[in-house]
Amino acid sequence: MAGRSPSAAVLILHGGYETGLAPPAPGVMNLPGLRMLPIARAVARAVRVESGARGATGVRGGSRIRVRTVRYTRRGWNGTRADPLHDAVAALDALRQEAGDIPVVLVGHSMGARAALHAAGHPLVRSVVGLAPWCPPGDPVTQLAGRDVVLLHSTRDRVTSPQASQSLTARARRAGARTCLVTIPGSDHAMLRRAPAWHHLTSTLVTGLLGLTPVPDRIGTAFGLPPGAPASEGTLSLDAVHRGRDGRTARTEMRGGVGRPTMRAGCAGRW
């Protein structure tokens, strides 16, 4: 894409640690970064295929949609420093300077999802896809007003809490966001179990949020819920999303049960 500014972009934000002032480890030593490589490749492939096959219906010049990974200066969130947030904002500012006011989808995993949610108030950001996000109680949501926010979380996650994700989607909806939580039974925080499901749904969401393909029916329905809707009404199982896409099921169960709480407040370690 040398010499051509993108018409839209997807920024990938990998996970990290609760604390850590050192830079991320290089190359294959950066395990949180490696975890997002298959996601980034799947998204890039889906964007390329859909923009080439259909043309850009929601974004002008769809073949120039850039997929780029945000580089972190520090490996940890580091309390009020919120280092990955500043890295995300710097990447967005640089993109805006290069390409102008283009639409951006942020895709983050764990700590990276937290950074994406915090950075969603940037003028370029239209949507956030959070994978196994770290959503501490009390994190702000007002910056999500007017954005589309879809969180994916395993019901067996033992590092971050699917219940916290559900709570955040409800709070964000009340703040003016269009939100949905999709639970992925039988997976894990690292997205290794049922990996193809994570890759496929993330890619489907990104192309839908960019306007290249339809957003899955059930997720679109969740986007239309009123601000005061119960959190359970905006929660879908992965199977319900698939049934909605096939059109074979007239009704979908949206359950509030997303597994027992698993995230411990102040728990140190990798996110």
mmCIF file of C-alpha atoms in Angstrom:
data_model
loop_
_atom_site.group_PDB
_atom_site.id
_atom_site.type_symbol
_atom_site.label_atom_id
_atom_site.label_comp_id
_atom_site.label_asym_id
_atom_site.label_seq_id
_atom_site.Cartn_x
_atom_site.Cartn_y
_atom_site.Cartn_z
ATOM 1 C CA MET A 1 0.000 0.000 0.000
ATOM 2 C CA ALA A 2 2.992 2.248 -0.360
ATOM 3 C CA GLY A 3 2.045 5.690 -1.650
ATOM 4 C CA ARG A 4 -1.681 5.197 -1.028
ATOM 5 C CA SER A 5 -3.456 6.288 2.108
ATOM 6 C CA PRO A 6 -5.930 3.797 3.567
ATOM 7 C CA SER A 7 -9.661 4.440 3.334
ATOM 8 C CA ALA A 8 -10.303 2.588 6.619
ATOM 9 C CA ALA A 9 -8.227 0.677 9.137
ATOM 10 C CA VAL A 10 -8.251 -2.100 11.704
ATOM 11 C CA LEU A 11 -5.844 -1.714 14.618
ATOM 12 C CA ILE A 12 -4.860 -4.867 16.520
ATOM 13 C CA LEU A 13 -3.952 -4.592 20.218
ATOM 14 C CA HIS A 14 -2.469 -7.661 21.890
ATOM 15 C CA GLY A 15 -2.517 -8.494 25.579
ATOM 16 C CA GLY A 16 0.105 -7.900 28.221
ATOM 17 C CA TYR A 17 0.493 -7.689 31.985
ATOM 18 C CA GLU A 18 -1.088 -5.859 34.867
ATOM 19 C CA THR A 19 2.297 -4.295 35.646
ATOM 20 C CA GLY A 20 5.523 -4.114 33.699
ATOM 21 C CA LEU A 21 7.560 -1.086 32.682
ATOM 22 C CA ALA A 22 9.956 -2.955 30.400
ATOM 23 C CA PRO A 23 9.256 -3.005 26.655
ATOM 24 C CA PRO A 24 7.504 -6.093 25.288
ATOM 25 C CA ALA A 25 9.827 -8.997 24.556
ATOM 26 C CA PRO A 26 10.984 -9.167 20.928
ATOM 27 C CA GLY A 27 9.684 -11.558 18.290
ATOM 28 C CA VAL A 28 8.569 -15.003 19.375
ATOM 29 C CA MET A 29 9.338 -14.191 23.007
ATOM 30 C CA ASN A 30 6.326 -11.868 23.039
ATOM 31 C CA LEU A 31 3.665 -14.477 23.781
ATOM 32 C CA PRO A 32 0.738 -12.020 24.012
ATOM 33 C CA GLY A 33 1.736 -10.689 20.609
ATOM 34 C CA LEU A 34 1.990 -14.177 19.114
ATOM 35 C CA ARG A 35 -1.496 -14.933 20.388
ATOM 36 C CA MET A 36 -2.950 -12.242 18.132
ATOM 37 C CA LEU A 37 -1.074 -13.151 14.945
ATOM 38 C CA PRO A 38 -3.710 -15.670 13.752
ATOM 39 C CA ILE A 39 -6.452 -13.135 14.502
ATOM 40 C CA ALA A 40 -4.642 -10.395 12.568
ATOM 41 C CA ARG A 41 -4.071 -12.715 9.609
ATOM 42 C CA ALA A 42 -7.687 -13.881 9.586
ATOM 43 C CA VAL A 43 -8.954 -10.305 9.705
ATOM 44 C CA ALA A 44 -6.595 -9.160 6.941
ATOM 45 C CA ARG A 45 -7.640 -12.084 4.743
ATOM 46 C CA ALA A 46 -11.361 -11.474 5.318
ATOM 47 C CA VAL A 47 -11.070 -7.761 4.605
ATOM 48 C CA ARG A 48 -9.117 -8.459 1.413
ATOM 49 C CA VAL A 49 -11.555 -11.114 0.182
ATOM 50 C CA GLU A 50 -14.743 -9.213 0.989
ATOM 51 C CA SER A 51 -13.577 -5.849 -0.308
ATOM 52 C CA GLY A 52 -12.358 -7.495 -3.510
ATOM 53 C CA ALA A 53 -15.434 -9.666 -4.073
ATOM 54 C CA ARG A 54 -18.145 -7.194 -3.183
ATOM 55 C CA GLY A 55 -16.531 -3.789 -3.473
ATOM 56 C CA ALA A 56 -16.787 -1.393 -0.585
ATOM 57 C CA THR A 57 -20.404 -0.731 0.301
ATOM 58 C CA GLY A 58 -19.769 0.944 3.636
ATOM 59 C CA VAL A 59 -16.241 2.247 3.157
ATOM 60 C CA ARG A 60 -14.931 4.152 0.165
ATOM 61 C CA GLY A 61 -12.101 2.268 -1.535
ATOM 62 C CA GLY A 62 -12.405 -0.956 0.405
ATOM 63 C CA SER A 63 -9.288 -2.496 -1.124
ATOM 64 C CA ARG A 64 -7.250 0.071 0.818
ATOM 65 C CA ILE A 65 -8.292 -1.055 4.291
ATOM 66 C CA ARG A 66 -5.200 -1.339 6.442
ATOM 67 C CA VAL A 67 -4.721 -3.914 9.192
ATOM 68 C CA ARG A 68 -1.947 -2.919 11.576
ATOM 69 C CA THR A 69 -0.742 -3.994 15.022
ATOM 70 C CA VAL A 70 -0.231 -1.285 17.641
ATOM 71 C CA ARG A 71 3.286 -1.276 19.085
ATOM 72 C CA TYR A 72 3.539 -0.945 22.848
ATOM 73 C CA THR A 73 6.225 0.992 24.691
ATOM 74 C CA ARG A 74 5.633 -0.970 27.919
ATOM 75 C CA ARG A 75 4.455 -4.525 28.495
ATOM 76 C CA GLY A 76 2.075 -3.652 31.350
ATOM 77 C CA TRP A 77 -0.995 -1.516 31.984
ATOM 78 C CA ASN A 78 0.692 0.010 35.029
ATOM 79 C CA GLY A 79 -2.174 1.454 37.002
ATOM 80 C CA THR A 80 -3.045 5.064 36.305
ATOM 81 C CA ARG A 81 -0.240 5.248 33.730
ATOM 82 C CA ALA A 82 -2.417 3.162 31.385
ATOM 83 C CA ASP A 83 0.536 2.817 29.028
ATOM 84 C CA PRO A 84 -1.201 0.769 26.287
ATOM 85 C CA LEU A 85 -3.971 3.366 26.086
ATOM 86 C CA HIS A 86 -1.448 6.072 25.215
ATOM 87 C CA ASP A 87 0.152 3.784 22.629
ATOM 88 C CA ALA A 88 -3.255 3.196 21.023
ATOM 89 C CA VAL A 89 -4.055 6.912 20.934
ATOM 90 C CA ALA A 90 -0.635 7.662 19.425
ATOM 91 C CA ALA A 91 -1.286 5.093 16.677
ATOM 92 C CA LEU A 92 -4.696 6.612 15.979
ATOM 93 C CA ASP A 93 -3.260 10.129 15.862
ATOM 94 C CA ALA A 94 -0.567 9.006 13.407
ATOM 95 C CA LEU A 95 -3.189 7.317 11.233
ATOM 96 C CA ARG A 96 -5.338 10.444 11.244
ATOM 97 C CA GLN A 97 -2.393 12.588 10.222
ATOM 98 C CA GLU A 98 -1.638 10.222 7.342
ATOM 99 C CA ALA A 99 -5.118 9.417 6.063
ATOM 100 C CA GLY A 100 -7.553 11.923 7.539
ATOM 101 C CA ASP A 101 -10.842 11.058 9.189
ATOM 102 C CA ILE A 102 -11.175 7.423 8.148
ATOM 103 C CA PRO A 103 -13.232 4.834 10.068
ATOM 104 C CA VAL A 104 -11.282 2.534 12.377
ATOM 105 C CA VAL A 105 -12.191 -0.737 14.091
ATOM 106 C CA LEU A 106 -10.126 -1.608 17.172
ATOM 107 C CA VAL A 107 -9.602 -5.315 17.892
ATOM 108 C CA GLY A 108 -7.974 -6.073 21.237
ATOM 109 C CA HIS A 109 -7.305 -9.118 23.389
ATOM 110 C CA SER A 110 -7.291 -9.019 27.196
ATOM 111 C CA MET A 111 -5.235 -5.966 28.247
ATOM 112 C CA GLY A 112 -5.341 -4.842 24.621
ATOM 113 C CA ALA A 113 -9.135 -4.976 24.698
ATOM 114 C CA ARG A 114 -9.101 -2.750 27.770
ATOM 115 C CA ALA A 115 -6.885 -0.293 25.897
ATOM 116 C CA ALA A 116 -9.213 -0.436 22.882
ATOM 117 C CA LEU A 117 -12.268 0.292 25.026
ATOM 118 C CA HIS A 118 -10.534 3.227 26.699
ATOM 119 C CA ALA A 119 -9.332 4.613 23.339
ATOM 120 C CA ALA A 120 -12.761 4.360 21.692
ATOM 121 C CA GLY A 121 -13.471 8.049 22.260
ATOM 122 C CA HIS A 122 -10.891 8.948 19.602
ATOM 123 C CA PRO A 123 -12.591 10.627 16.601
ATOM 124 C CA LEU A 124 -11.511 7.863 14.199
ATOM 125 C CA VAL A 125 -12.908 4.945 16.177
ATOM 126 C CA ARG A 126 -16.257 3.580 15.025
ATOM 127 C CA SER A 127 -16.228 0.134 16.626
ATOM 128 C CA VAL A 128 -14.456 -2.079 19.156
ATOM 129 C CA VAL A 129 -14.167 -5.867 19.142
ATOM 130 C CA GLY A 130 -12.851 -7.069 22.511
ATOM 131 C CA LEU A 131 -11.567 -10.629 22.893
ATOM 132 C CA ALA A 132 -11.511 -11.989 26.453
ATOM 133 C CA PRO A 133 -11.345 -8.376 27.636
ATOM 134 C CA TRP A 134 -10.016 -7.170 30.956
ATOM 135 C CA CYS A 135 -12.882 -5.021 32.264
ATOM 136 C CA PRO A 136 -12.277 -3.983 35.879
ATOM 137 C CA PRO A 137 -15.365 -2.673 37.675
ATOM 138 C CA GLY A 138 -15.580 1.080 37.419
ATOM 139 C CA ASP A 139 -13.738 1.427 34.108
ATOM 140 C CA PRO A 140 -15.239 4.348 32.156
ATOM 141 C CA VAL A 141 -17.841 3.805 29.441
ATOM 142 C CA THR A 142 -18.904 7.310 28.406
ATOM 143 C CA GLN A 143 -16.267 7.304 25.648
ATOM 144 C CA LEU A 144 -18.155 4.397 24.015
ATOM 145 C CA ALA A 145 -21.247 6.500 23.225
ATOM 146 C CA GLY A 146 -22.137 6.214 19.543
ATOM 147 C CA ARG A 147 -19.786 3.248 19.003
ATOM 148 C CA ASP A 148 -20.492 -0.390 18.204
ATOM 149 C CA VAL A 149 -18.951 -2.643 20.849
ATOM 150 C CA VAL A 150 -18.874 -6.446 20.651
ATOM 151 C CA LEU A 151 -17.105 -8.443 23.346
ATOM 152 C CA LEU A 152 -16.290 -12.152 22.969
ATOM 153 C CA HIS A 153 -15.574 -14.165 26.112
ATOM 154 C CA SER A 154 -15.129 -17.803 26.972
ATOM 155 C CA THR A 155 -17.396 -19.062 29.716
ATOM 156 C CA ARG A 156 -14.351 -20.958 31.095
ATOM 157 C CA ASP A 157 -11.954 -18.007 31.188
ATOM 158 C CA ARG A 158 -9.908 -18.146 34.381
ATOM 159 C CA VAL A 159 -7.919 -14.954 33.824
ATOM 160 C CA THR A 160 -10.530 -12.312 33.012
ATOM 161 C CA SER A 161 -14.201 -12.353 33.884
ATOM 162 C CA PRO A 162 -17.053 -12.940 31.412
ATOM 163 C CA GLN A 163 -19.418 -11.477 33.994
ATOM 164 C CA ALA A 164 -17.387 -8.269 34.021
ATOM 165 C CA SER A 165 -17.692 -8.164 30.233
ATOM 166 C CA GLN A 166 -21.443 -8.565 30.490
ATOM 167 C CA SER A 167 -21.622 -5.758 33.035
ATOM 168 C CA LEU A 168 -19.578 -3.453 30.828
ATOM 169 C CA THR A 169 -21.803 -4.042 27.788
ATOM 170 C CA ALA A 170 -24.860 -3.095 29.842
ATOM 171 C CA ARG A 171 -23.221 0.025 31.279
ATOM 172 C CA ALA A 172 -21.971 1.069 27.844
ATOM 173 C CA ARG A 173 -25.461 0.601 26.363
ATOM 174 C CA ARG A 174 -26.854 2.945 28.983
ATOM 175 C CA ALA A 175 -24.143 5.435 28.016
ATOM 176 C CA GLY A 176 -25.226 5.396 24.371
ATOM 177 C CA ALA A 177 -23.202 2.575 22.800
ATOM 178 C CA ARG A 178 -24.587 -0.282 20.707
ATOM 179 C CA THR A 179 -23.296 -3.386 22.447
ATOM 180 C CA CYS A 180 -23.348 -7.165 22.522
ATOM 181 C CA LEU A 181 -21.540 -9.922 24.422
ATOM 182 C CA VAL A 182 -20.976 -13.272 22.699
ATOM 183 C CA THR A 183 -20.013 -16.154 24.948
ATOM 184 C CA ILE A 184 -17.841 -18.975 23.578
ATOM 185 C CA PRO A 185 -18.401 -22.170 25.590
ATOM 186 C CA GLY A 186 -15.521 -24.576 26.043
ATOM 187 C CA SER A 187 -12.724 -22.170 25.181
ATOM 188 C CA ASP A 188 -10.097 -20.398 27.282
ATOM 189 C CA HIS A 189 -8.442 -17.031 27.828
ATOM 190 C CA ALA A 190 -5.660 -17.684 25.310
ATOM 191 C CA MET A 191 -8.217 -18.498 22.570
ATOM 192 C CA LEU A 192 -6.464 -21.800 21.854
ATOM 193 C CA ARG A 193 -9.472 -24.047 22.384
ATOM 194 C CA ARG A 194 -11.990 -23.445 19.622
ATOM 195 C CA ALA A 195 -9.484 -21.159 17.918
ATOM 196 C CA PRO A 196 -11.255 -21.299 14.520
ATOM 197 C CA ALA A 197 -14.426 -19.972 16.146
ATOM 198 C CA TRP A 198 -12.547 -16.952 17.524
ATOM 199 C CA HIS A 199 -10.879 -16.296 14.167
ATOM 200 C CA HIS A 200 -14.053 -16.649 12.128
ATOM 201 C CA LEU A 201 -16.326 -14.580 14.365
ATOM 202 C CA THR A 202 -13.765 -11.806 14.794
ATOM 203 C CA SER A 203 -13.271 -11.591 11.030
ATOM 204 C CA THR A 204 -17.022 -11.640 10.431
ATOM 205 C CA LEU A 205 -17.514 -8.848 12.940
ATOM 206 C CA VAL A 206 -14.772 -6.674 11.461
ATOM 207 C CA THR A 207 -16.048 -6.956 7.898
ATOM 208 C CA GLY A 208 -19.574 -6.297 9.129
ATOM 209 C CA LEU A 209 -18.594 -3.281 11.203
ATOM 210 C CA LEU A 210 -16.709 -1.870 8.213
ATOM 211 C CA GLY A 211 -19.804 -2.262 6.061
ATOM 212 C CA LEU A 212 -18.313 -4.886 3.748
ATOM 213 C CA THR A 213 -20.725 -7.625 4.848
ATOM 214 C CA PRO A 214 -23.866 -7.722 7.001
ATOM 215 C CA VAL A 215 -23.396 -7.852 10.743
ATOM 216 C CA PRO A 216 -24.730 -11.211 12.040
ATOM 217 C CA ASP A 217 -28.480 -10.931 12.573
ATOM 218 C CA ARG A 218 -28.555 -11.607 16.297
ATOM 219 C CA ILE A 219 -25.765 -9.130 16.961
ATOM 220 C CA GLY A 220 -27.588 -6.514 14.913
ATOM 221 C CA THR A 221 -30.681 -7.162 17.020
ATOM 222 C CA ALA A 222 -28.645 -6.680 20.203
ATOM 223 C CA PHE A 223 -27.338 -3.384 18.832
ATOM 224 C CA GLY A 224 -30.932 -2.192 18.640
ATOM 225 C CA LEU A 225 -31.790 -2.870 22.286
ATOM 226 C CA PRO A 226 -32.965 0.139 24.327
ATOM 227 C CA PRO A 227 -30.446 1.703 26.722
ATOM 228 C CA GLY A 228 -32.111 0.256 29.802
ATOM 229 C CA ALA A 229 -32.319 -3.335 28.551
ATOM 230 C CA PRO A 230 -31.096 -5.960 31.044
ATOM 231 C CA ALA A 231 -27.559 -7.203 30.516
ATOM 232 C CA SER A 232 -28.880 -10.699 29.770
ATOM 233 C CA GLU A 233 -30.775 -9.468 26.702
ATOM 234 C CA GLY A 234 -27.554 -8.346 25.061
ATOM 235 C CA THR A 235 -25.767 -11.631 25.768
ATOM 236 C CA LEU A 236 -25.645 -14.306 23.063
ATOM 237 C CA SER A 237 -24.053 -17.713 22.863
ATOM 238 C CA LEU A 238 -21.858 -18.469 19.870
ATOM 239 C CA ASP A 239 -24.382 -21.077 18.733
ATOM 240 C CA ALA A 240 -27.156 -18.461 18.781
ATOM 241 C CA VAL A 241 -25.090 -16.199 16.529
ATOM 242 C CA HIS A 242 -24.597 -19.057 14.062
ATOM 243 C CA ARG A 243 -28.287 -19.950 14.111
ATOM 244 C CA GLY A 244 -29.203 -16.352 13.402
ATOM 245 C CA ARG A 245 -26.843 -16.215 10.430
ATOM 246 C CA ASP A 246 -28.326 -19.415 8.967
ATOM 247 C CA GLY A 247 -31.835 -18.095 9.416
ATOM 248 C CA ARG A 248 -33.054 -21.504 10.612
ATOM 249 C CA THR A 249 -34.065 -20.392 14.102
ATOM 250 C CA ALA A 250 -36.799 -17.856 14.688
ATOM 251 C CA ARG A 251 -35.981 -17.284 18.352
ATOM 252 C CA THR A 252 -32.678 -17.051 20.171
ATOM 253 C CA GLU A 253 -32.109 -17.561 23.866
ATOM 254 C CA MET A 254 -30.109 -14.724 25.373
ATOM 255 C CA ARG A 255 -29.006 -15.972 28.734
ATOM 256 C CA GLY A 256 -27.524 -14.002 31.559
ATOM 257 C CA GLY A 257 -25.469 -16.930 32.808
ATOM 258 C CA VAL A 258 -21.929 -16.503 31.574
ATOM 259 C CA GLY A 259 -20.119 -18.669 34.084
ATOM 260 C CA ARG A 260 -18.922 -18.092 37.591
ATOM 261 C CA PRO A 261 -16.810 -15.007 38.341
ATOM 262 C CA THR A 262 -13.174 -15.807 37.728
ATOM 263 C CA MET A 263 -11.255 -12.532 37.787
ATOM 264 C CA ARG A 264 -9.705 -11.613 41.118
ATOM 265 C CA ALA A 265 -9.396 -7.915 41.870
ATOM 266 C CA GLY A 266 -5.789 -6.857 41.661
ATOM 267 C CA CYS A 267 -4.703 -10.213 40.310
ATOM 268 C CA ALA A 268 -1.187 -9.871 38.946
ATOM 269 C CA GLY A 269 -0.066 -11.717 35.876
ATOM 270 C CA ARG A 270 -0.551 -11.886 32.125
ATOM 271 C CA TRP A 271 -3.688 -10.415 30.584
#
